[in-house]
mmCIF file of C-alpha atoms in Angstrom:
data_model
loop_
_atom_site.group_PDB
_atom_site.id
_atom_site.type_symbol
_atom_site.label_atom_id
_atom_site.label_comp_id
_atom_site.label_asym_id
_atom_site.label_seq_id
_atom_site.Cartn_x
_atom_site.Cartn_y
_atom_site.Cartn_z
ATOM 1 C CA ASP A 66 28.569 133.061 119.991
ATOM 2 C CA GLN A 67 31.421 134.530 118.036
ATOM 3 C CA GLN A 68 34.212 132.015 117.817
ATOM 4 C CA VAL A 69 36.529 134.461 116.107
ATOM 5 C CA LYS A 70 36.936 137.930 117.530
ATOM 6 C CA GLN A 71 38.614 141.046 116.295
ATOM 7 C CA ASN A 72 38.348 143.432 119.185
ATOM 8 C CA SER A 73 39.619 146.515 117.403
ATOM 9 C CA PRO A 74 37.025 147.876 114.951
ATOM 10 C CA SER A 75 39.533 150.349 113.541
ATOM 11 C CA LEU A 76 43.223 151.122 113.375
ATOM 12 C CA SER A 77 45.019 154.152 111.992
ATOM 13 C CA VAL A 78 48.742 154.200 111.202
ATOM 14 C CA GLN A 79 51.163 156.438 109.390
ATOM 15 C CA GLU A 80 52.537 155.421 106.011
ATOM 16 C CA GLY A 81 55.795 153.503 106.383
ATOM 17 C CA ARG A 82 55.056 152.325 109.927
ATOM 18 C CA ILE A 83 53.963 148.882 111.044
ATOM 19 C CA SER A 84 50.303 147.897 111.204
ATOM 20 C CA ILE A 85 49.384 145.139 113.644
ATOM 21 C CA LEU A 86 45.919 143.619 113.438
ATOM 22 C CA ASN A 87 44.861 141.165 116.115
ATOM 23 C CA CYS A 88 42.489 138.236 116.204
ATOM 24 C CA ASP A 89 41.421 135.821 118.954
ATOM 25 C CA TYR A 90 39.558 132.550 118.639
ATOM 26 C CA THR A 91 37.862 130.186 121.053
ATOM 27 C CA ASN A 92 37.426 126.918 119.175
ATOM 28 C CA SER A 93 40.416 124.577 119.518
ATOM 29 C CA MET A 94 39.185 122.602 116.484
ATOM 30 C CA PHE A 95 40.356 125.382 114.172
ATOM 31 C CA ASP A 96 43.447 124.331 112.244
ATOM 32 C CA TYR A 97 43.719 126.994 109.576
ATOM 33 C CA PHE A 98 43.621 130.726 109.872
ATOM 34 C CA LEU A 99 43.184 133.082 106.985
ATOM 35 C CA TRP A 100 43.197 136.819 106.508
ATOM 36 C CA TYR A 101 40.993 138.479 103.926
ATOM 37 C CA LYS A 102 41.130 142.067 102.781
ATOM 38 C CA LYS A 103 38.058 143.978 101.666
ATOM 39 C CA TYR A 104 37.798 147.267 99.805
ATOM 40 C CA PRO A 105 34.469 149.172 99.716
ATOM 41 C CA ALA A 106 31.911 147.803 97.246
ATOM 42 C CA GLU A 107 34.060 144.733 96.590
ATOM 43 C CA GLY A 108 34.098 141.208 97.937
ATOM 44 C CA PRO A 109 36.795 140.024 100.336
ATOM 45 C CA THR A 110 40.011 138.779 98.759
ATOM 46 C CA PHE A 111 42.410 136.289 100.255
ATOM 47 C CA LEU A 112 45.592 137.764 101.693
ATOM 48 C CA ILE A 113 47.555 135.206 103.682
ATOM 49 C CA SER A 114 47.003 132.078 105.745
ATOM 50 C CA ILE A 115 48.697 129.964 108.377
ATOM 51 C CA SER A 116 48.355 126.396 109.529
ATOM 52 C CA SER A 117 48.187 125.536 113.226
ATOM 53 C CA ILE A 118 51.431 123.569 112.919
ATOM 54 C CA LYS A 119 53.299 126.794 112.205
ATOM 55 C CA ASP A 120 53.775 129.926 114.250
ATOM 56 C CA LYS A 121 54.706 132.292 111.437
ATOM 57 C CA ASN A 122 54.030 132.743 107.756
ATOM 58 C CA GLU A 123 55.435 135.534 105.649
ATOM 59 C CA ASP A 124 54.495 136.878 102.234
ATOM 60 C CA GLY A 125 56.240 140.057 101.225
ATOM 61 C CA ARG A 126 55.152 142.880 103.493
ATOM 62 C CA PHE A 127 52.606 140.672 105.256
ATOM 63 C CA THR A 128 53.393 138.327 108.137
ATOM 64 C CA VAL A 129 50.946 136.353 110.196
ATOM 65 C CA PHE A 130 51.897 135.099 113.653
ATOM 66 C CA LEU A 131 50.030 132.365 115.489
ATOM 67 C CA ASN A 132 50.140 131.722 119.230
ATOM 68 C CA LYS A 133 48.152 128.529 119.547
ATOM 69 C CA SER A 134 48.347 128.308 123.338
ATOM 70 C CA ALA A 135 46.855 131.775 123.648
ATOM 71 C CA LYS A 136 44.451 131.207 120.728
ATOM 72 C CA HIS A 137 45.669 134.440 119.225
ATOM 73 C CA LEU A 138 46.943 135.492 115.842
ATOM 74 C CA SER A 139 48.127 138.752 114.413
ATOM 75 C CA LEU A 140 48.766 140.212 110.992
ATOM 76 C CA HIS A 141 51.749 142.519 110.590
ATOM 77 C CA ILE A 142 52.069 144.827 107.617
ATOM 78 C CA VAL A 143 55.479 146.397 107.181
ATOM 79 C CA PRO A 144 55.826 148.998 105.816
ATOM 80 C CA SER A 145 52.222 150.125 105.642
ATOM 81 C CA GLN A 146 51.070 151.861 102.479
ATOM 82 C CA PRO A 147 47.981 153.984 101.761
ATOM 83 C CA GLY A 148 46.753 151.256 99.388
ATOM 84 C CA ASP A 149 46.558 148.910 102.385
ATOM 85 C CA SER A 150 43.620 150.940 103.724
ATOM 86 C CA ALA A 151 40.769 148.427 103.830
ATOM 87 C CA VAL A 152 38.802 146.210 106.182
ATOM 88 C CA TYR A 153 40.714 143.112 107.242
ATOM 89 C CA PHE A 154 38.844 139.982 108.256
ATOM 90 C CA CYS A 155 40.350 137.161 110.247
ATOM 91 C CA ALA A 156 38.866 133.733 109.507
ATOM 92 C CA ALA A 157 39.369 130.300 111.030
ATOM 93 C CA SER A 158 38.518 126.856 109.758
ATOM 94 C CA PRO A 159 38.809 123.211 110.789
ATOM 95 C CA THR A 160 40.923 120.876 108.672
ATOM 96 C CA PHE A 161 38.311 118.826 106.887
ATOM 97 C CA ASN A 162 35.795 121.395 105.879
ATOM 98 C CA ASN A 163 35.710 124.986 104.769
ATOM 99 C CA ASP A 164 33.199 126.107 107.380
ATOM 100 C CA MET A 165 35.076 129.309 107.959
ATOM 101 C CA ARG A 166 34.167 131.523 110.890
ATOM 102 C CA PHE A 167 34.929 135.177 110.425
ATOM 103 C CA GLY A 168 35.722 137.954 112.822
ATOM 104 C CA ALA A 169 33.866 141.257 112.595
ATOM 105 C CA GLY A 170 36.757 142.932 110.797
ATOM 106 C CA THR A 171 39.198 145.758 111.500
ATOM 107 C CA ARG A 172 39.173 148.868 109.359
ATOM 108 C CA LEU A 173 42.768 149.904 108.684
ATOM 109 C CA THR A 174 43.528 153.443 107.584
ATOM 110 C CA VAL A 175 47.056 154.235 106.458
ATOM 111 C CA LYS A 176 47.681 157.966 106.378
ATOM 112 C CA PRO A 177 50.139 159.422 103.838
ATOM 113 C CA ASN B 181 38.305 136.312 83.803
ATOM 114 C CA ALA B 182 35.091 137.121 85.685
ATOM 115 C CA GLY B 183 35.610 134.891 88.754
ATOM 116 C CA VAL B 184 32.487 135.048 90.927
ATOM 117 C CA THR B 185 29.602 137.217 89.752
ATOM 118 C CA GLN B 186 26.534 138.098 91.793
ATOM 119 C CA THR B 187 23.227 139.395 90.469
ATOM 120 C CA PRO B 188 21.736 141.842 91.405
ATOM 121 C CA LYS B 189 24.092 144.267 93.159
ATOM 122 C CA PHE B 190 21.325 146.122 94.993
ATOM 123 C CA ARG B 191 17.707 145.333 95.810
ATOM 124 C CA VAL B 192 14.945 146.759 97.958
ATOM 125 C CA LEU B 193 12.156 144.410 98.986
ATOM 126 C CA LYS B 194 8.954 144.875 100.902
ATOM 127 C CA THR B 195 8.322 142.599 103.868
ATOM 128 C CA GLY B 196 6.809 139.355 102.671
ATOM 129 C CA GLN B 197 8.106 139.560 99.106
ATOM 130 C CA SER B 198 10.296 136.867 97.660
ATOM 131 C CA MET B 199 13.436 137.052 95.587
ATOM 132 C CA THR B 200 16.353 135.016 94.306
ATOM 133 C CA LEU B 201 19.997 136.020 94.316
ATOM 134 C CA LEU B 202 22.112 134.472 91.597
ATOM 135 C CA CYS B 203 25.763 133.538 91.910
ATOM 136 C CA ALA B 204 27.838 132.358 88.955
ATOM 137 C CA GLN B 205 31.472 131.228 88.937
ATOM 138 C CA ASP B 206 33.663 130.407 85.969
ATOM 139 C CA MET B 207 36.541 128.715 87.808
ATOM 140 C CA ASN B 208 35.052 125.216 87.729
ATOM 141 C CA HIS B 209 34.985 125.123 91.531
ATOM 142 C CA GLU B 210 33.100 122.332 93.232
ATOM 143 C CA TYR B 211 32.324 124.246 96.402
ATOM 144 C CA MET B 212 30.111 127.305 96.700
ATOM 145 C CA TYR B 213 28.902 129.336 99.665
ATOM 146 C CA TRP B 214 26.486 132.059 100.618
ATOM 147 C CA TYR B 215 27.399 134.457 103.439
ATOM 148 C CA ARG B 216 25.740 137.450 104.965
ATOM 149 C CA GLN B 217 27.636 140.361 106.444
ATOM 150 C CA ASP B 218 26.122 142.465 109.180
ATOM 151 C CA PRO B 219 27.735 145.319 111.145
ATOM 152 C CA GLY B 220 29.787 144.019 114.046
ATOM 153 C CA MET B 221 29.169 140.397 113.077
ATOM 154 C CA GLY B 222 31.609 139.590 110.305
ATOM 155 C CA LEU B 223 30.550 137.155 107.597
ATOM 156 C CA ARG B 224 28.253 134.304 108.588
ATOM 157 C CA LEU B 225 27.665 131.219 106.481
ATOM 158 C CA ILE B 226 24.058 130.724 105.377
ATOM 159 C CA HIS B 227 24.220 127.635 103.133
ATOM 160 C CA TYR B 228 26.875 125.905 101.120
ATOM 161 C CA SER B 229 27.184 123.306 98.378
ATOM 162 C CA VAL B 230 29.838 120.666 97.890
ATOM 163 C CA GLY B 231 28.813 119.890 94.341
ATOM 164 C CA GLU B 232 26.091 120.040 91.735
ATOM 165 C CA GLY B 233 22.766 118.946 93.177
ATOM 166 C CA THR B 234 23.905 119.055 96.819
ATOM 167 C CA THR B 235 23.363 121.724 99.477
ATOM 168 C CA ALA B 236 23.844 121.963 103.222
ATOM 169 C CA LYS B 237 22.994 124.329 106.045
ATOM 170 C CA GLY B 238 25.519 126.712 107.480
ATOM 171 C CA GLU B 239 25.505 128.805 110.618
ATOM 172 C CA VAL B 240 22.390 130.941 109.903
ATOM 173 C CA PRO B 241 20.146 129.052 107.406
ATOM 174 C CA ASP B 242 16.675 130.000 108.667
ATOM 175 C CA GLY B 243 14.546 131.945 106.197
ATOM 176 C CA TYR B 244 16.684 131.004 103.196
ATOM 177 C CA ASN B 245 16.698 128.253 100.609
ATOM 178 C CA VAL B 246 19.339 127.390 98.030
ATOM 179 C CA SER B 247 19.708 125.359 94.886
ATOM 180 C CA ARG B 248 22.682 124.161 92.840
ATOM 181 C CA LEU B 249 21.235 122.778 89.619
ATOM 182 C CA LYS B 250 24.370 123.568 87.622
ATOM 183 C CA LYS B 251 27.936 123.427 88.860
ATOM 184 C CA GLN B 252 28.623 127.047 87.985
ATOM 185 C CA ASN B 253 25.501 128.512 89.609
ATOM 186 C CA PHE B 254 24.348 128.766 93.223
ATOM 187 C CA LEU B 255 21.006 130.417 93.931
ATOM 188 C CA LEU B 256 19.893 131.900 97.245
ATOM 189 C CA GLY B 257 16.161 132.344 97.763
ATOM 190 C CA LEU B 258 14.166 134.343 100.252
ATOM 191 C CA GLU B 259 10.577 133.076 100.264
ATOM 192 C CA SER B 260 9.105 135.748 102.540
ATOM 193 C CA ALA B 261 11.542 138.571 103.220
ATOM 194 C CA ALA B 262 11.805 140.053 106.710
ATOM 195 C CA PRO B 263 13.545 143.257 107.874
ATOM 196 C CA SER B 264 16.042 141.053 109.773
ATOM 197 C CA GLN B 265 17.290 139.847 106.386
ATOM 198 C CA THR B 266 18.527 143.319 105.504
ATOM 199 C CA SER B 267 22.190 142.659 104.931
ATOM 200 C CA VAL B 268 25.006 142.430 102.424
ATOM 201 C CA TYR B 269 25.145 138.980 100.853
ATOM 202 C CA PHE B 270 28.324 137.472 99.488
ATOM 203 C CA CYS B 271 28.702 134.397 97.380
ATOM 204 C CA ALA B 272 32.011 132.542 97.330
ATOM 205 C CA SER B 273 33.537 129.494 95.698
ATOM 206 C CA SER B 274 36.559 127.310 96.359
ATOM 207 C CA LYS B 275 38.230 124.366 94.664
ATOM 208 C CA SER B 276 38.418 122.348 97.841
ATOM 209 C CA HIS B 277 36.427 122.017 101.026
ATOM 210 C CA ARG B 278 39.546 121.731 103.146
ATOM 211 C CA GLY B 279 40.096 124.440 105.685
ATOM 212 C CA ASN B 280 43.286 125.775 104.125
ATOM 213 C CA THR B 281 41.674 126.574 100.792
ATOM 214 C CA GLU B 282 41.115 130.180 99.925
ATOM 215 C CA ALA B 283 37.650 131.232 98.881
ATOM 216 C CA PHE B 284 36.924 133.603 96.003
ATOM 217 C CA PHE B 285 34.149 136.086 96.690
ATOM 218 C CA GLY B 286 31.711 137.972 94.536
ATOM 219 C CA GLN B 287 31.259 141.715 94.884
ATOM 220 C CA GLY B 288 28.213 141.406 97.118
ATOM 221 C CA THR B 289 24.482 142.143 96.980
ATOM 222 C CA ARG B 290 23.100 144.822 99.248
ATOM 223 C CA LEU B 291 19.556 143.873 100.206
ATOM 224 C CA THR B 292 17.195 146.138 102.107
ATOM 225 C CA VAL B 293 13.869 144.821 103.379
ATOM 226 C CA VAL B 294 11.395 147.527 104.348
#
């Protein structure tokens, strides 16, 4: 069973607009949530994370929001740039081990 | 700075053949992982290691074996390849096993079993 779900396989936005990528999880033991970005023919790279004791974490153009009661998190990219076009993976992990569970990914396309 | 390097990048195997995927990291990380990525499934953990000489099973370990004889290397073996093992394999390493620690990934190995 997939404990982390990204229900949108793809998302297309115009350059300069906001991109919102969503992620849902089922396991209440998850305490950390991470977003990874993946370009073709490369491995995933870490983008941003959030702890379950917070509801928001911001890093430049990237903000992650966590709604623990709804078991939902989202990644906002503002403004979106063509270089942001990639597959974004949501991952979740318990506190005391790095047994990350990944979502299936969302392919973001930012059109110039 | 190479980071995490996987060898080979591509491989085609016949059913029943064996092979070993090599992962090397130069960041002195204690923890290393092998994942597989399949369409619609995300990345799933096969095996991991919390230090030299130690390994443990992940979410989908069947059909794979691993070894960590040196801290910088983590090997993934397929003893008798099956078409269901056609996938993209990623190795990763991290400095801590805590859940908030980012993992560094290799570029992946695309394996096709025919």
